[in-house]
XYZ file of C-alpha atoms in Angstrom:
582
model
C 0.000 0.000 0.000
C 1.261 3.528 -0.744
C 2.284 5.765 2.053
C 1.808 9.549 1.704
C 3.673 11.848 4.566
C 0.208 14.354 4.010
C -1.730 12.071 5.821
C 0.610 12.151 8.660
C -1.843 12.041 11.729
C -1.296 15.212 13.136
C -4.062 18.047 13.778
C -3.688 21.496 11.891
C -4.399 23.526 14.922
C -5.984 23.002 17.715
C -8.066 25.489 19.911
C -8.869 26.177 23.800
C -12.500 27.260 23.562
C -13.035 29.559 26.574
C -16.125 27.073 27.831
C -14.117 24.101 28.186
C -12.883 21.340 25.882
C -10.362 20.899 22.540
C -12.096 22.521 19.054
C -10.001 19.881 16.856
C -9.289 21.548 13.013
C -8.869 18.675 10.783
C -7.734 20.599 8.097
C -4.483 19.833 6.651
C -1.925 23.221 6.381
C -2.145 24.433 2.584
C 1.311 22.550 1.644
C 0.271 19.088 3.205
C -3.359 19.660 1.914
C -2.288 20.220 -1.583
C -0.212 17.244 -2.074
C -2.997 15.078 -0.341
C -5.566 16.570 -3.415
C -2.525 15.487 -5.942
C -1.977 12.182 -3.999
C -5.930 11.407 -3.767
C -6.025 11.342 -7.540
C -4.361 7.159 -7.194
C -6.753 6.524 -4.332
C -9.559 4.800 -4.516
C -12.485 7.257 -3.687
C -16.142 7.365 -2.266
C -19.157 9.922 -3.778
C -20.312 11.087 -0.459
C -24.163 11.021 0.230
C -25.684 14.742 1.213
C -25.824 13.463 4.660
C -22.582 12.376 4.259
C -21.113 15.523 3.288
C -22.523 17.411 5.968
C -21.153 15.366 8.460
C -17.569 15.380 6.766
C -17.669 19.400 6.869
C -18.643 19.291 10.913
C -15.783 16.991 11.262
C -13.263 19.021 9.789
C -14.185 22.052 10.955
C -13.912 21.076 14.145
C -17.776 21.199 14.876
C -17.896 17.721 16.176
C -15.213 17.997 18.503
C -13.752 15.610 19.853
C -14.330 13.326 16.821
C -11.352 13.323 14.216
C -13.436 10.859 12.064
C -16.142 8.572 11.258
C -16.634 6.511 14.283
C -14.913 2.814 14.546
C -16.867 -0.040 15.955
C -15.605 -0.001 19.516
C -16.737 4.017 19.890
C -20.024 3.010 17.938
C -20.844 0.199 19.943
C -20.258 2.243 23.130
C -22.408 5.358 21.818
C -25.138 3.137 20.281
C -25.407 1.851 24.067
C -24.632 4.109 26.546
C -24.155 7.907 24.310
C -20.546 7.686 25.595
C -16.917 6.834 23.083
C -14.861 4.152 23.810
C -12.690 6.785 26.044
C -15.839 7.522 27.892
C -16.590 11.045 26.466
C -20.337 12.106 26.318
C -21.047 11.757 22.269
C -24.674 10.622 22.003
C -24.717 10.635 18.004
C -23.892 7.497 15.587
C -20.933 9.723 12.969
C -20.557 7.020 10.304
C -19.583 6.396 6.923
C -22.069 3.814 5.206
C -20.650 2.296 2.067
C -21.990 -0.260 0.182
C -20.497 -4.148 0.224
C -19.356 -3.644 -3.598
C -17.222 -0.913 -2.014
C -16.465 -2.362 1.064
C -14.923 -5.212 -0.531
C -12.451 -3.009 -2.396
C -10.936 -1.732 1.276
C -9.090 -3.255 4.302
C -7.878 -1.799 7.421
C -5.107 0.944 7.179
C -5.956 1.777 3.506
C -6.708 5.823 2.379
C -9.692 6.400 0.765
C -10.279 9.541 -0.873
C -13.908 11.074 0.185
C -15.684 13.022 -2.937
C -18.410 15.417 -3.467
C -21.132 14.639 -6.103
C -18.984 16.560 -8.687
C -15.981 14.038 -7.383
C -13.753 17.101 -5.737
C -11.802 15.423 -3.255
C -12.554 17.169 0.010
C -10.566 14.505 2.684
C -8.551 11.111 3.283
C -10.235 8.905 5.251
C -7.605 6.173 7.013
C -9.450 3.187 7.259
C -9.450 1.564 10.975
C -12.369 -0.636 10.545
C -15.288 -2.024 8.305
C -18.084 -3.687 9.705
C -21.668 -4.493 9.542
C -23.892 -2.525 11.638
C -27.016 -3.948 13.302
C -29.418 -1.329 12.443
C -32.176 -2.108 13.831
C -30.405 -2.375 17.304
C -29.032 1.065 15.972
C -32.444 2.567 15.627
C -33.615 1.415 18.839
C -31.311 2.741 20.923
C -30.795 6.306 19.251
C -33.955 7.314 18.429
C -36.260 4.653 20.614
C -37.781 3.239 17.697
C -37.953 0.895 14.506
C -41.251 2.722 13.088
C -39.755 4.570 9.550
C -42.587 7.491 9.806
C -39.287 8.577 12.068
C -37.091 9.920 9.311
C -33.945 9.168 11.109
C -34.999 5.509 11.643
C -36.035 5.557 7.712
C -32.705 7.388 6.244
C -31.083 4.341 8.055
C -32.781 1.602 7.864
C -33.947 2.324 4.107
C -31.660 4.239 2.618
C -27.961 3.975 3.800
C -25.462 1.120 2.559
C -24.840 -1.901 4.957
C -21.002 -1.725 5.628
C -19.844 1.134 7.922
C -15.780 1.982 7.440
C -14.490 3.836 11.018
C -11.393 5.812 10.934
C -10.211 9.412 10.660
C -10.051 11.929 8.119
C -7.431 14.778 7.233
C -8.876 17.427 5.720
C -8.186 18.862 2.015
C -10.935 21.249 1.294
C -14.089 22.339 2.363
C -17.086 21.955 0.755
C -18.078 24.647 -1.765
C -20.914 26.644 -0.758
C -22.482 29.320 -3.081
C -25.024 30.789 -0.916
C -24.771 32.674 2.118
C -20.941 32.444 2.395
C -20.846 35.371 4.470
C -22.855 33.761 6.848
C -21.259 30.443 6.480
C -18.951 31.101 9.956
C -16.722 27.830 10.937
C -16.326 27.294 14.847
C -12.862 29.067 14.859
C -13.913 31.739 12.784
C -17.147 32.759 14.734
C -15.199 32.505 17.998
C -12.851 34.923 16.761
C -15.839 36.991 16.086
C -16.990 36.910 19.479
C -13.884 37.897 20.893
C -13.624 40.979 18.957
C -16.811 41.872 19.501
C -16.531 41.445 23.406
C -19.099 38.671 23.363
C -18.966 36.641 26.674
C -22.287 35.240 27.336
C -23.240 33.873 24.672
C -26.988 32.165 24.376
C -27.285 29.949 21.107
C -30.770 29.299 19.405
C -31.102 26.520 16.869
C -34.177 26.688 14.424
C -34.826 25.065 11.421
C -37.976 27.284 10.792
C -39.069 31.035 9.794
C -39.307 32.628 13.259
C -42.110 34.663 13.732
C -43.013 37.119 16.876
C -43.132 33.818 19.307
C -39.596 33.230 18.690
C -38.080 36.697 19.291
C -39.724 37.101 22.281
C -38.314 33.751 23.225
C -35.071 34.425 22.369
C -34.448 37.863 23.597
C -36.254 36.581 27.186
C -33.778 34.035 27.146
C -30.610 36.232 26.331
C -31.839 38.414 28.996
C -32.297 35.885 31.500
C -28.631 35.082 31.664
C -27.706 38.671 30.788
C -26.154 37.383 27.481
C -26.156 38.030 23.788
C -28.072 35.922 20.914
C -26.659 33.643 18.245
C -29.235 32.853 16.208
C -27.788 29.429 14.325
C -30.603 27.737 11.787
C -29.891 24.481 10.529
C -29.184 24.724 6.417
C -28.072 21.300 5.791
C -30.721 18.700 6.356
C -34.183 19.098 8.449
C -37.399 17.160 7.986
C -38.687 16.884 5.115
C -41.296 18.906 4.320
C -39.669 21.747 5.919
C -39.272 25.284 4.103
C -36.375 25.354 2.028
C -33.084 26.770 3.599
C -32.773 29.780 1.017
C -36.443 31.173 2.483
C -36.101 31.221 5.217
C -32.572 32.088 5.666
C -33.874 35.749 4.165
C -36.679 35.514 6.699
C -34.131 35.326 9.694
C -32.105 38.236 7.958
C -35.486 40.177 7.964
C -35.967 39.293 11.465
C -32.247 40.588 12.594
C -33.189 44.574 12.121
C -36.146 43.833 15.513
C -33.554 43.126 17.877
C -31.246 44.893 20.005
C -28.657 46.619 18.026
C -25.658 44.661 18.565
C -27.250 41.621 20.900
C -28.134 39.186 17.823
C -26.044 37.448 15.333
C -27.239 34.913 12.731
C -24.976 32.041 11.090
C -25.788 29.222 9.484
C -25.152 25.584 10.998
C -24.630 23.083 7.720
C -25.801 20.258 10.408
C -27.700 17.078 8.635
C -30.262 16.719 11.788
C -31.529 13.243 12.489
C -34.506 14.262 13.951
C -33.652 12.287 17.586
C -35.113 13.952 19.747
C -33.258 13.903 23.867
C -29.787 12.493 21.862
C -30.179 15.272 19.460
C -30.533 17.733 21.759
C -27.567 16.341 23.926
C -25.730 16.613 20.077
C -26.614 20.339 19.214
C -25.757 21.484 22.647
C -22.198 19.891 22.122
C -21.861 21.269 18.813
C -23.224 25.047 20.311
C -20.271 24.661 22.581
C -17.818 24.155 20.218
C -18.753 27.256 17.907
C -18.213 29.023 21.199
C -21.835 29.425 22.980
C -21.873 29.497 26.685
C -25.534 28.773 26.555
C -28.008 27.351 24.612
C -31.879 27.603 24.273
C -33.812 23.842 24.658
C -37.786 24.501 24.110
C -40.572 22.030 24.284
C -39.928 18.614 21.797
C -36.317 20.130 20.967
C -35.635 18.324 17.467
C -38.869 15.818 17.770
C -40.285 14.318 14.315
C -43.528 14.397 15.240
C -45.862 11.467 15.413
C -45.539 8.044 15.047
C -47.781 5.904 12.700
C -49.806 5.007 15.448
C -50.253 9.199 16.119
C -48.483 9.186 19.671
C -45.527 11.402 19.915
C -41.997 9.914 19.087
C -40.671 11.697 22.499
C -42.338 12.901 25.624
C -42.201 17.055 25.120
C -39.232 17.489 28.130
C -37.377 14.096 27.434
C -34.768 16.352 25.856
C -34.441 19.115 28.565
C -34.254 15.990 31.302
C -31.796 14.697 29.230
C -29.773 17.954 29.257
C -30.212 18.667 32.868
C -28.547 14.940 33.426
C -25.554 15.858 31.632
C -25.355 19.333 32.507
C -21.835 19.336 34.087
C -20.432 17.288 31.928
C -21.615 19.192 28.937
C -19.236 22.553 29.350
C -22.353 24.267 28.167
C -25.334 25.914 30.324
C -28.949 24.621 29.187
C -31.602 27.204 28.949
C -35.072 25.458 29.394
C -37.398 27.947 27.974
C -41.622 26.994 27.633
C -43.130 28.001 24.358
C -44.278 31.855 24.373
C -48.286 32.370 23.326
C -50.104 35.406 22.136
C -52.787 36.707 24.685
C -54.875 39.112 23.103
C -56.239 40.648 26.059
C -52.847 41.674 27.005
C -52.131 42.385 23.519
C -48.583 40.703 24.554
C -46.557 37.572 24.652
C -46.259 35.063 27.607
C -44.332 31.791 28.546
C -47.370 29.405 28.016
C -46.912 28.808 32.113
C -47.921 31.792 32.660
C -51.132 32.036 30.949
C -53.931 33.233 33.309
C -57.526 31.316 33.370
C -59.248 34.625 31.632
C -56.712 35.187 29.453
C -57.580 34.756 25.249
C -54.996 32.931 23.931
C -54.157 33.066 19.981
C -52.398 31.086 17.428
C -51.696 30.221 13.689
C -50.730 26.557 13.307
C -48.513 26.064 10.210
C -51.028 24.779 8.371
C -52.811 27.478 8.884
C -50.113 29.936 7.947
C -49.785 27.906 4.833
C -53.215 27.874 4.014
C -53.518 31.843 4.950
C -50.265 32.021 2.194
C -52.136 29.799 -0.029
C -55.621 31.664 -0.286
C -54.170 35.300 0.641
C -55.742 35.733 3.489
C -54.806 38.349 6.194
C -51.753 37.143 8.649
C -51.918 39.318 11.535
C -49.082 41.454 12.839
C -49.665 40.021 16.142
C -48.113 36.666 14.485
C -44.892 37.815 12.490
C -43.864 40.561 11.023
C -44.775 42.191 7.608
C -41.224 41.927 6.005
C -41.448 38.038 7.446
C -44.570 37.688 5.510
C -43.336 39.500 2.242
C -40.525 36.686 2.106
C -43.141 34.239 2.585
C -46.042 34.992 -0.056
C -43.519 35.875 -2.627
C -42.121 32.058 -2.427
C -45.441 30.659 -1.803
C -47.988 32.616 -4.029
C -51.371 33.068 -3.338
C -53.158 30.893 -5.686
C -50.509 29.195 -6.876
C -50.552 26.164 -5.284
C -47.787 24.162 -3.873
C -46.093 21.428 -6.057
C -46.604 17.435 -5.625
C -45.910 14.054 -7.131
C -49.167 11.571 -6.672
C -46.968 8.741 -6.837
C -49.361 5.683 -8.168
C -48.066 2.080 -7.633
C -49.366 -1.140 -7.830
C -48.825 -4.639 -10.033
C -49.415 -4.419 -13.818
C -53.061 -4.789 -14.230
C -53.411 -3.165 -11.088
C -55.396 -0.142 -12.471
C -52.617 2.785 -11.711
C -52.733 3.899 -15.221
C -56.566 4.326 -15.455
C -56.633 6.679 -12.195
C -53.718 8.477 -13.145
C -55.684 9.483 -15.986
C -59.167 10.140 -14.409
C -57.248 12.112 -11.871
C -55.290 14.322 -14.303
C -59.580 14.755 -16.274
C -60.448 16.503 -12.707
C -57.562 18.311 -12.054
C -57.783 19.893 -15.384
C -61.501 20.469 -15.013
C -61.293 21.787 -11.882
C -57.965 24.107 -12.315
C -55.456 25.581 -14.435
C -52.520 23.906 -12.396
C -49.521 22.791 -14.778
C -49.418 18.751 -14.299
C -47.075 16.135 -16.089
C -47.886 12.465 -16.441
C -44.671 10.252 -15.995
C -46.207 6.872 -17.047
C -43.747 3.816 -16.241
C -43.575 2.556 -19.607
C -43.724 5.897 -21.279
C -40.476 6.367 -19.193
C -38.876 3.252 -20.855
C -39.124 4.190 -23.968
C -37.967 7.580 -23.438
C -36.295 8.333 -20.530
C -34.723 4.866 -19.662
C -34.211 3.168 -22.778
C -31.594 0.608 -22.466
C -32.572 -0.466 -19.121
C -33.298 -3.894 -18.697
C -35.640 -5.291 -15.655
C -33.035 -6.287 -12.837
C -33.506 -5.104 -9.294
C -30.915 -2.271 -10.102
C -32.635 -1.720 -13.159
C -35.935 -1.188 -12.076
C -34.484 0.744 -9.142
C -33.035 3.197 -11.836
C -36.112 3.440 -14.016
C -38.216 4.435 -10.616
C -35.077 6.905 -9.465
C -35.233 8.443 -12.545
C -39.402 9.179 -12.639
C -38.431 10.198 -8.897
C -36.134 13.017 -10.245
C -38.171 14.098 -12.567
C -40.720 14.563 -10.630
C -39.097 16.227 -7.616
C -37.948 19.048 -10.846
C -41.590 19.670 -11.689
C -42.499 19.794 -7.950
C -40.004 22.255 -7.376
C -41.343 24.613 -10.263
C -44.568 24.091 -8.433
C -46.355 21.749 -10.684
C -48.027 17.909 -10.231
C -46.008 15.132 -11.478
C -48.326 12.042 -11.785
C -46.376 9.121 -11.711
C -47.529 5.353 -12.577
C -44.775 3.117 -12.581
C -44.709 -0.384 -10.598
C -42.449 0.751 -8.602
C -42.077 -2.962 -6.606
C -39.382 -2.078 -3.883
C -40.096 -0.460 -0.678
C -36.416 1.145 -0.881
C -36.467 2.677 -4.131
C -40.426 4.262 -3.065
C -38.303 5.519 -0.473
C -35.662 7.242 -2.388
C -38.190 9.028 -4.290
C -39.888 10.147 -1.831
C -36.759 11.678 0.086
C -36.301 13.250 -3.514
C -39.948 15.112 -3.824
C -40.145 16.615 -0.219
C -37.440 18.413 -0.375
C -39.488 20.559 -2.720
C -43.214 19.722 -1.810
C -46.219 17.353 -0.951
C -45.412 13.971 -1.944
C -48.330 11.386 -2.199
C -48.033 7.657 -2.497
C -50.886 6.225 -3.847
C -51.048 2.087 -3.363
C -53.695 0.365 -6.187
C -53.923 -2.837 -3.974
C -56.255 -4.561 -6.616
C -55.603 -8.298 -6.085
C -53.481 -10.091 -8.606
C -56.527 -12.483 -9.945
C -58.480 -9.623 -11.091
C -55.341 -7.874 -12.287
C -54.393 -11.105 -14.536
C -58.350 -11.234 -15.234
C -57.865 -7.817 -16.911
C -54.204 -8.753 -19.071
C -54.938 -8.097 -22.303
C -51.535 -8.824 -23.475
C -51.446 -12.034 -21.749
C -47.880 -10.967 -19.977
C -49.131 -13.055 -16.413
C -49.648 -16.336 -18.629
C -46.545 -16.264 -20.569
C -44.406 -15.423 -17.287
C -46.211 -18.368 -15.506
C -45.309 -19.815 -18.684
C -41.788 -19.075 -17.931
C -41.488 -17.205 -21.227
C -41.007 -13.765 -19.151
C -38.453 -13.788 -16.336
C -38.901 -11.215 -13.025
C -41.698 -10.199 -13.241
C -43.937 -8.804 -10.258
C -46.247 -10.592 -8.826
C -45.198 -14.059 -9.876
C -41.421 -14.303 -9.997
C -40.389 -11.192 -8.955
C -41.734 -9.476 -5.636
C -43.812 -6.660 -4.892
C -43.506 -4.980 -1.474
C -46.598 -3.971 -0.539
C -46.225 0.306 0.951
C -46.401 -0.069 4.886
C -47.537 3.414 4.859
C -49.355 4.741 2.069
C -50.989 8.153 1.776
C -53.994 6.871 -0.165
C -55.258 3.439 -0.941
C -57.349 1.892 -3.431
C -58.739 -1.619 -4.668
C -59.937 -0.640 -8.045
C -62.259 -4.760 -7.965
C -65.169 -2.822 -8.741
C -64.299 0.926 -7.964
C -65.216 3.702 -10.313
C -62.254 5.301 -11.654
C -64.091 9.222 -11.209
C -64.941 8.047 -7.642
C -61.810 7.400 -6.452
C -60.387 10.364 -8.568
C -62.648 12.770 -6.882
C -61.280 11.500 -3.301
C -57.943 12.103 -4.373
C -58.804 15.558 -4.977
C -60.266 16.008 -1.503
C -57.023 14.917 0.076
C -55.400 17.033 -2.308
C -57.482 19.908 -0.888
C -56.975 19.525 2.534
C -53.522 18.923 2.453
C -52.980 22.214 0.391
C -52.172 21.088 -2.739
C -55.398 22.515 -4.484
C -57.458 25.351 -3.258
C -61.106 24.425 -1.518
């Protein structure tokens, strides 16, 4: 194996943060860091995911201090059980590096590998210290207290990453590029710096990864105050849930915001974190991370980073699991928890309150976000008891009244099944009922034209479905409906394409459960006979499998349905979930 003196293991810097601990710079000085990038050219290199890539950046950077890389079994193991490394320091977060067995097989222990963006710019050297196979379900269990995938932690890892996690550390090359914001883009060494020329002391960080509105400045600055400190507002722009607004909105929202505090007692940068959504861990995880950009406090609210519900509707986490969490670790941490309640509008005050403080003849207000949405969606007055005006200028011009937000009804189902037929009755009402732009992405329309060449192989099919997922997350994104139609037989690649479409708007998966007698009752083509026949190899339903959607949106048995029926109860849905106006 070749040896390279750049990847000697030795930090770049290293840096006493004034609340305790080691920030650890991974970066290699520009000399050693050059002749890695020349070096990494003969390694043999990994396409990191986007989750991935925000991890590697928070590693280098010194963000995830003490890590110095992607976590070997013996500190996984030990985190998994008891949110500790191997050397017994408090790190309550899995930081691994999923590769696929293909890969995995091309790697042993004390190899480099060269770690890529999508373009393939080497950013790092990984050492390898270990591979191994993960238990992920164990995994999921212990970090987020569940195996239900409506959690989309539990679903990023137990349906979508590879099966082979490689441990070891990383020297850094280059950071990732980032076009947007860079001037908010602070690393943990360059916004302590900040701080100390600015005399900042006391330093209370917020994490968000929504607008803010009046509820959260008067949160904030009661907090700051509280301690006598000043406010780092620090939103979360890498990954959030999906569903979430986009990063770029509401980014200019929180510069909006800035102007209505204090002159001088706010700051806003932007944390390229890709959350996991885990709720008491994750909270034990941002405060770390808060400490290490150089807060001496940090704001924990009710459900700090909670998913939501679980398919059965109960919350994933009780709403102060996190701040008991916290409050266990407190010493340990370096960094001083702020519990704060959620603040509530009383209109007979005409003022905000901590929700404990609500009096019995007080009149309490609020706008959901659904509402909000649905007030963006139809126009209607939002109050400036709620947010403010510029907040709500950002808002409407990204989400246009009338316009409608963007979604993929996402039919699947065996051949036969019907998906075709209620694609089409559905796309007859939406275009009799509106003027919305909509794009039917038929499975084997696709074939023939956007995945010709493809045969019918697991990967195959996978990359006929990815592709109708892409292309529909695009039209999404420009605010239009994608209907899609395709088999789509595996739960993982339904997955993928759904990850794809919320990160732009309303995704709906649509399962046409129609048994497979009637749907080989209706084959004209006779394609069920001759691959019973053995005349037509994998395919669904009798030598291939389908996997039947634990968790669709919408289902339908089209036996004896009527097509417009069913169509017109898609519509509802599509009307109360915002889609189309009522």
């Amino acid at each position: 194996m070749t040896t390279n003196t750049a990847l000697a293991p030795t930090l770049h810097d290293t840096l006493n943060p004034p609340h305790g601990g080691v920030l650890k710079d991974l970066y290699l000085p520009a000399p050693q860091a050059a002749a890695l990038k020349q070096h990494s050219a003969t390694l043999v290199g990994w396409d990191l995911s986007a989750r991935q890539l925000c991890d590697l950046e928070l590693l280098l950077n010194g963000a995830f201090s003490p890590l110095e890389g992607f976590l070997a079994r013996r500190d996984y193991d030990r985190v998994v059980d008891e949110l500790r490394l191997a050397d017994g320091t408090l790190w309550p977060m899995p930081i691994t590096l999923d590769v696929s067995e293909a890969f995995a097989a091309t790697v042993q222990p004390g190899q480099h590998v060269a770690l890529r963006d999508s373009q393939g710019v080497p950013l790092a050297v990984l050492t390898v210290e270990d591979i191994y196979f993960p238990d992920k379900l164990r995994e999921a269990r212990e970090v987020f207290g569940t195996t239900d995938t409506t959690h989309p932690g539990v679903a990023d890892l137990i349906e979508r990453s590879h099966p082979v996690y490689l441990g070891g550390k990383v020297r850094g090359i280059a950071p990732p590029q980032h076009y947007d914001f860079p001037e908010l883009r602070d690393t943990p060494r360059g916004l302590r710096e900040w701080f100390a020329r600015n005399g900042w002391e006391t330093i209370v960080a917020f994490q968000t990864r929504n607008p803010m509105h009046r509820a959260h400045r008067e949160l904030t600055l009661r907090a700051a105050e509280q301690v006598g400190g000043k406010l780092l507002i620090q939103p979360v722009v890498g990954r959030t849930k999906p569903g979430d607004v986009d990063h770029y909105t509401r980014v200019r929202c929180y510069r909006a915001l800035l102007p209505h505090y204090p002159k001088n007692d706010a700051t806003l940068s932007l944390l390229p974190l890709a959350m996991r959504m885990g709720g008491p861990r994750e909270a034990v995880w941002h405060a770390i991370i808060r400490k290490n950009y150089g807060a001496s406090h940090f704001i924990v609210g009710r459900d700090h980073a909670g998913p939501g519900n679980d398919r059965s509707g109960k919350p994933f986490y009780d709403p102060f699991a996190a701040q008991e969490l916290l409050a266990r670790h407190q010493q340990e941490l370096g960094i001083r928890i702020v519990p704060f309640p959620a603040m509530v509008y009383v209109e007979n005050r005409d003022t905000y309150v901590p929700s404990n403080e609500v009096k019995a003849d007080d009149v309490v207000k609020d706008i959901s976000g659904t509402e909000l949405r649905r007030r963006l969606a139809t126009g209607e007055h939002i109050p400036e008891w709620f947010t403010f005006p510029e907040v709500v200028e950002i808002l409407r011009e990204r989400h246009p009244a009338g316009g409608g937000k963007g979604a993929a009804l996402f039919f699947t189902g065996l051949s036969g099944s019907g998906k075709s037929t209620l694609a089409e009755a559905v796309i007859a009402k939406l275009l009799e009922t509106s003027s919305r732009s909509i794009t039917l992405l038929d499975g084997d329309e696709v074939r023939k034209n956007l995945s010709k060449g493809l045969g019918f192989s697991r990967e195959d099919r996978a990359a006929n479905v990815t592709r109708i997922g892409w292309v529909a997350s695009e039209i999404v994104r420009h605010g239009g409906i994608a209907i899609c139609a395709p088999i789509a037989p595996y739960a993982d690649t339904r997955a993928q394409v759904r990850r794809l479409v919320q990160q732009h708007g309303e995704f709906v998966e649509i399962y046409v459960s129609t048994p497979i007698a009637v749907c080989e009752g209706r084959d004209r083509k006779g394609l069920y006979a001759q691959a019973r026949a053995g005349k037509i190899p994998q395919f669904t339903g009798v030598s291939d499998p389908y996997e039947v959607p634990a968790n669709p949106e919408l289902a339908f048995d089209t036996s004896d349905a009527d097509p417009a029926l069913i169509a017109n109860q898609v519509l509802a849905f599509l009307r109360n979930r915002g889609v189309l106006a009522s």
